[in-house]
Each structure stands twice: as structure tokens, then as C-alpha cells.
Amino acid sequence: MAADSEPESEVFEITDFTTASEWERFISKVEEVLNDWKLIGNSLGKPLEKGIFTSGTWEEKSDEISFADFKFSVTHHYLVQESTDKEGKDEVLEDVIPQSMQDLLCMNNDFPPRAHCLVRWYGLREFVVIAPAANNDAVLSESKCNLLLSSVSIALGNTGCQVPLFVQIHHKWRRMYVGECQGPGVRTDFEMVHLRKVPNQYTHLSGLLDIFKSKIGCPLTPLPPVNIAIRFTYVLQDWQQYFWPQQPPDIDALVGGEVGGLEFGKLPFGACEDPISELHLATTWPHLTEGIIVDNDVYSDLDPMQAPHWSVRVRKADNPQCLLGDFVTEFFKICRRKESTDEILGRSTFEEEGREIADITHALSKLTEPAPVPIHKLSVSNMVHTAKKKIRKHRGVEESPLNNDVLNTILLFLFPDAASEKPLDGTSSTDNSNPPLESEEYNLYNQFKSAPSDSLTYKLALCLCMINFYHGGLKGVAHLWQEFVLEMRFRWENNFLIPGLASGPPDLRCCLLHQKLQMLNCCIERKKARDEGRKTSPSDNVTNTYSGDAGKSGDQLGPDNLREADKDKGEVGKSWDSWSDSEEEFFECLSDTEELKGNGQESGKKGGPKEMASLKPEGRLHQHGKLTLLHNGEPLYIPVTQEPAPMTEDLLEEQSEVLAKLGTSAEGAHLRARMQSACLLSDMESFKAANPGCFLEDFVRWYSPRDYIEEEVVDEKGNMVLKGELSARMKIPSNMWVEAWETAKPIPARRQRRLFDDTREAEKVLHYLAVQKPADLARHLLPCVIHAAVLKVKEEESLENISSVKKIIKQIISHSSKVLHFPNPEDKKLEEIIHQITNVEAIIARARSLKAKFGTEKCEQEEEKEDLERFVSCLLEQPEVLVVGAGRGHAGRIIHKLFVNAQRAATMTPAEEELKRMGPPEEKRQNLAADFPPPAGRELILRTAVPRPAPYSRALPQRMYSVLTKEDFRLAGAFSSDTSFF
């Protein structure tokens, strides 16, 4: 076997000189790509419409090939067009020159404002580019350039492809291309010259015409006329008297509630610098012939004021500094800080009061000690205010991050009720802060999970934002937050409601911080009612009980049952803390023993029954319509009930976790049901106390009418009577309702154990607020800041009415609602939202800048004003805008004046010199040249169709494009020749 394998191995070692070389493989790969993209044969499209290169859709396809180990990318660029029907046209198309050659002479799309450079230079609708794949690779030597060009030529010839094929040579920044296009008997060579300095003889039309004529070398005399298109671009950078209208804020100002020249609660807006850096005026002569015009090194007929076409584009400043964007960005940066409030303000301030501060942190344990210490004598606020004094003593006025004037102004803005000697009562709480459901404002705070725009939380977010930007940065934020927490503690201990919060339970549609403040307000309300024995008005009671009852029966009822129960109860409900039968305090008990003891004491005090078994009704609100008790015919009374405990979303989550951990066993399910039925048991006890001798059926008829089914039946005497019974689910043995009913004792709401321990919950909220770091605080309030920024942007946009901005704002709202509605959004997504808001601010600032420059407000004629506003709006949204009437139109005259002012300033010409221009037309004409600076860019396109290379060859398109700028000179030529008759 070994002997047999030897000859085989020798055969494989033979070098076969007939195999393809790397060059041939490269050509084959190019052909393969062209075939894959179906670029073979002639496909004539429709003639190009005017402006299609800018308004149309451009697409590209890419592939990668290699020449030995050098990689090239092949890219097909093409304008998307409707396909034309090719059937029955094959014979006709045989002698037609390729589409690309025809496009060389098309004059509808000269100087497109936004297009690939080869489209601008050659007017092509479709082409393929072969370029080095890596950015730092380049084809530099002439021999390699020629080798690539030969490869292209062979590939085009072999495949019959009529799409131009370009090869990028030299460094990529030079944008140097050579290429070729082949058709039946015709070929076009694309050549290019790129110089840094331009020879003097080629700075004007006559010199360029000489190059063009010598290059085409036409044997005919006289030469067919050359068609010329010219564009001169003038740049205006010095706006002179058209100052930027944005006034920078005065940071030191502090007058009547204003800081930094801005009112508290109002975000700043606008760019600090002019967001429009340059105006480019392009003056175009689209159809000229050689004989009509003179342009040489001595004299030129090309006067910009006489140009038939004017078009304008504006160059926007890169990332202009915008006030609103900076405000939000700086606030967002706080989210990344890790220091606590103590670390920022300095721990040393607390050293002397260390023991008392420790007592504050253990406030909860102190409250739950069995010692009979009245709550109001705990003196927690005294300790806090002592610490506050120590802080001020240690820090000194000059060291305080916020000076007293600023701090007092902010606190007065946040707590307007503090201005009066005695804080307002219930009126300090905003009852109607929630706008109607259908309003856009409601949707915003609901979508962003922020807070209503007139709420304390929202105002706090704006104040912290302003403090962070203008007054003390992070230290100022920590200082204000510390003062805010102290204010919350003061209000809790002194029964002052927190202003700017909707009454009722926490609104779960808002941010967690807002919910916590609402929870604290609920606690203050309950404590206040208990401490003062305050009676609430019936209208408040109806609202409170209605909102509470939904949660009350929600644990045990279906949604449809709930609706009926709420309907019945909502009409007549009343909250437990406003029970109006007596002035006695609400009885709170800490254990069952104390509860029984307390009940006896309370009953004795008021001369009521001394035993709980007594059937004397207690805690009645009023009669329930015409309903009577089933067994003794007494009227059925609605009892005064306890409201269920308000919950914030973190407490709900905590509760749901506890319930979930009970598992799915029967014991776990039973325990879960008992935990959820605390509210049901309380209501049953109140009902029993109000209706002595009642049964479960009576309770169900009031609490869940759908669970009591009435049917018409015929009794013994033959009469139709109504007979009722409990629903099937109520008859299930040992169900929770029956168990709760049997357990329930007839105890009125005022003597029951509290469902909601406001003291404990308030201390939990205050502790939660105290331990928040500035970073946590910024995270909580960022939705409010973004909400405020979006409202500010909408308000400013409504003054300008920019359609594109309206769309972007909708996108921002949609994006923000997705990001902010979930906890802990990613920093990257938040940065995107802030970036979008900054972009919108910059667009509005640009609109205002342009309106100021073009003086839209100064127009006396309504029609001219509308035209100018439309023109300014187009400048913002389109890459280039045509000036109607060129230099003679209204906008043209304003642009001319802008250039004149800039030129006068540049040459230091006084305004009196202008009077001299009113002389004879010849003198005026000479002065006009000085109205504009030398053109920043000169572009020319020369076209003709001549037979080449011989007089009897076909007349084919010839084109040369030239661009001359201060540091750049480029010639791009496309010269066609006849390959059949030469």
C-alpha cells in the first residue's frame, strides 16, 4: 500500500502552470459579484426628474473580495426607481448607449445638496465602487492602479455589464476615483485630478474650457457648442447687528422668588450661543453657452445679483450649549454619585449630639416600647432641631451650601402655607391636583410615572434641579433635602398637612417618592383627626369611603360584585375617624387583652352597656334604603367602618412577596385568606354592632348584593313571594366569609383595633426619606424632571409651530413612557431621552435664530411674512432651499442686506459711504461686486456631445466637473469614445 501511495503524492507535487493567477481569480470574483447582483445587460430607466437625487431613496449593497491577501469591498449604489417593462424592447435597445452615458448630459440634477460625491461629480443614478476594505489601506502606486483598472475593464467586457465601475485609489480622505463604463461599441473613461493649489489659469471659465477642449480633442471645426452650468457659493459667518436673542441667566440675581433670573418651578430654555454658525448662499447659472458669457482673469460677467437661481443652506453649530439640556444632564449626573447626605455635608457636625442622633434612628423602637409615653411628648423634633442648630453653629453661615435667602425662598415656594402665621388646615392639601383623565397632562404624568405638575414632588424636583445647577451643586442638593426632611418631621409632629398633594390614598401611577409623601399626609390626617376630634364634612366622607371600599371588598369579591357593593356603600359611606356619634378619642389597643379592657372602659365612660353581648346598636351611619333585617324586620343600618390601610407600591410588593411565600398548601392558602380578610372582619364587626340580631345573609345583602339570590316562588297560600338565599360560593362549608362571621364580635369601628397604624407608618416614611442619598433622590425625581422638560419643550414649540419638532416630541413621549414606567431604567436609555430633549431645544433655538436674522416679526405685509416664515421653516428641515425670485425676491433682498452689512464691517466702510452707491448705473454695478465676499466655492459643469476619436465616430457625451475652494481643486472628467469606428 505504501508503494502505491508514493506515485500519488508525487503527482500532487507537480506544479501546474496552467492554473489561474491571483489576478485572474480577482477578475473572476468581480464578475461573480456583478452576476449575483444582476447588473448584466442594458436596463434603461425613465429620464431623471428634477431634484430626484435629493428627494429619492438611495440604497446600497456590499460584498467583499480579495486580490491575493489584500481585501476590497465592492459596493453597489443605486437610486430606487420603478422597474420598467422590458418586453419587446430588446431589439430597439441594441444600439442605444448605456443609461449612465445618457445621464452625463442630464441637466435636471446639477449640484444636488445631499448625495454621494460621484453622483455630484458625474450625475450618475447607479454605479459600483471597489475600494480597499480597511480604512487605513490605500492603493498608492501607479502600477497597482493600472492593474485594478485593467481588471475592471476585463470584467465589464466579459459580463456585458453597463453600470459604471469605479476603483478608489490613494488615501480615502482624497476621494480619488478612476473608472470605466462599457456599452455596445462605446466606452466612457472616468478620470480625476486633485490638487491642493490651483494654477492661476484654471481659476476661471476660459481656462477650464481650454482644458476641456484639449481633452476631448474633437477633430470637427467649428466645435459643437459647449453647455455650461456654474454655481458660486458665498459664506456668511459674521451676522453683525443680528445678535443672538438668548439672554444668559444672571446667576447672582435673587429677587422676589427668582434665582438665576428664573422663577422657581420654571425651567430655563434656549441655546447659550448662536446655534446657526454660517449661511451659505449658492448662486447658480444653470444653462449657459460658451459665447454668451465672459469669465476670465481680467473681467467676469458672473454677478451674483444677476444669477437666475439662488439657493440657501445653513450650517448648524455642532452641539450648541443648551440651558434645558444642561439642567437635565447635570441633574442626571447626581444619579451616579455614591455619597450619602451625611458624607456630603460632613459627619463632624453630628459628633457632639451622637447619642441624641442615635435616639432618632431608633425612633421606631422607642414608639413600640410598652412604657405609656404619649406620642406628642417624644421630643424627636426637639432633638432634630438641636442637631440643626449644631450644624449651623459648626458650619457657619459662609460655609453653608445654600445661603439663607435662597433657602427661605425655596421653602416658601415649596410650602406656601408657611407664609401665614398658622399653616392652613385641610385646604393646604390640593384636592384637585389630578387633571381630567382625557387631558394630555394627565397622560404625561401617568405615562412617565412622575407626579402632577402642580404637586409638591414636581416642584421639589425643579428646585433641586435649579439648586444643583446654580447654587452649591451636590452639596446644595443635600442641604435642601435635609431641610425638606426636617420640615416633613415638623409637620408630622405638629399635625400640619403637607401642601401640594392630592388627598386620599397614595396614587400608584406616580413615582414612589410622591406616594411616600401622600402616605405621610394620610398619617397626618388620621393623627390630626384623632388628636383634635375633628369632624370631616359629609362630602369628604363619601369620597373617602368610596375609594376605600373598593379595596375593602376587593379581596373577596369579583369585579362585577365590587361595582354593586361600592355603588351601595359609596352613596352613604363614612370614614371611621370622622364618626360623629361622640367626641371620644379613637381607641387604640396593642393586644387583645387591652382591647377587651378598653372596650369596657369606653362603654362605662359614656354610660353605654357594660357587656359586649349587649344588643344595643352602636356605630350606625344611617338607614340603608327600605331594606330590613330578614329575621326580626328591623331596618338595616349602614355601619361606620374603618378605611383599609393605604399602601405604597413598595409595601404592596412586600405584601405580595409575603403572601407568595406562604406556598400553595391548604394551610398556606387558609393563612393567606385570613391575612387578606382583616378588612372584611372589621366591617362584619361594625355591621353586627350597628344591627343587633343580624345574620350573615343581612351582611351579604349590603356588602355583596350579587351573592344574595332572590327568586319568586309560590307560597302555601298560592301567592307569589320573593325568597332569597346565599349564592353557591357562600354555602361552601368553612368558607372564609362564614368563618369570619362566626369570629366577628359586635364592636363598633371606633373601638376596633386599627387597620392602619398611622404612627408606625409615618415613622417608616420619615426614616425612608432620611436615609435617601442624593443619588437615590435624583433617581426618584428624574421622571418629574424629564416630565417638566417635555412640557417646557412643548410650550416653546407651540410658539414656533415646527411640524418636525412635533413628531420628535411624540417620539420622546413614547420612548420615555416605555423607559420610565419600569423601575430602575438603564442609564444609557435615560441619556438617550435627555439627548433627544436637547436636540429639540437646539432645533427651536435655530428657528428663533433664523427668525431674528430674517426679521419675520418686522414684516408689515401679511403675505411677505407668511412667505418668510415658510422659508425659515424649510431652512430648518431641508438641506437646501430655493430662494423665490433669487436676488430680487423678498428673502433675496434680506440675504443681500446681510452680506452687505458683513462686508461693510469687514472693510470698515461707514454707513455714509452707501449714499455714493446711488450714482449712475455703471458705478452702482462696480460697487455691487463688493456686496459679496469672494466665492468660497466655484463649481462648473461643462458638457457636450462630439464624435470621438475620429470625425466619423458616433457623437457621444463628454462631461467635465470642476470645483475650486480655498484649499482644494478638483477636476472630474467623463470622456466617451467610439470603440467600433475609430
Tab-separated table of N, CA and C in Angstrom, residues 19 22 106 206 215 318 367 535 553 592 683 697 748 771 818 954 965:
chain	number	residue	atom	x	y	z
A	19	THR	N	-2.843	26.781	-14.149
A	19	THR	CA	-3.864	27.243	-13.188
A	19	THR	C	-3.952	28.768	-13.204
A	22	GLU	N	-3.514	34.967	-9.400
A	22	GLU	CA	-4.283	35.779	-8.455
A	22	GLU	C	-5.084	36.862	-9.193
A	106	CYS	N	-27.640	64.907	-18.627
A	106	CYS	CA	-28.898	65.362	-18.000
A	106	CYS	C	-28.639	66.596	-17.139
A	206	SER	N	-12.674	80.516	-18.757
A	206	SER	CA	-11.950	80.403	-20.028
A	206	SER	C	-10.822	79.366	-19.932
A	215	LYS	N	-8.866	68.114	-24.010
A	215	LYS	CA	-9.039	66.732	-23.579
A	215	LYS	C	-9.915	65.950	-24.555
A	318	ASP	N	-22.127	72.841	15.946
A	318	ASP	CA	-22.043	71.477	16.484
A	318	ASP	C	-22.305	71.492	17.986
A	367	LEU	N	-41.053	54.067	69.934
A	367	LEU	CA	-42.504	54.174	69.839
A	367	LEU	C	-43.209	52.894	70.267
A	535	LYS	N	-64.257	66.814	62.967
A	535	LYS	CA	-65.333	66.216	62.181
A	535	LYS	C	-65.135	66.611	60.725
A	553	SER	N	-63.620	45.310	49.806
A	553	SER	CA	-64.262	44.068	49.389
A	553	SER	C	-63.549	43.444	48.216
A	592	ASP	N	-54.938	41.923	72.524
A	592	ASP	CA	-56.350	41.539	72.676
A	592	ASP	C	-56.839	41.820	74.081
A	683	ASP	N	-65.334	45.064	59.002
A	683	ASP	CA	-66.647	45.505	58.513
A	683	ASP	C	-67.773	44.666	59.103
A	697	GLU	N	-76.698	36.591	56.074
A	697	GLU	CA	-77.471	36.972	54.880
A	697	GLU	C	-77.691	38.481	54.819
A	748	PRO	N	-68.169	48.335	67.491
A	748	PRO	CA	-68.210	49.442	66.511
A	748	PRO	C	-66.798	49.832	66.066
A	771	VAL	N	-32.942	58.400	54.996
A	771	VAL	CA	-31.795	57.596	54.546
A	771	VAL	C	-31.549	57.703	53.036
A	818	LYS	N	-42.030	54.239	27.837
A	818	LYS	CA	-41.559	52.843	27.887
A	818	LYS	C	-40.416	52.695	28.888
A	954	ARG	N	-19.302	57.945	-33.579
A	954	ARG	CA	-20.606	58.407	-33.076
A	954	ARG	C	-20.407	59.599	-32.152
A	965	THR	N	-12.045	75.434	-4.292
A	965	THR	CA	-12.249	76.067	-2.983
A	965	THR	C	-10.906	76.650	-2.541
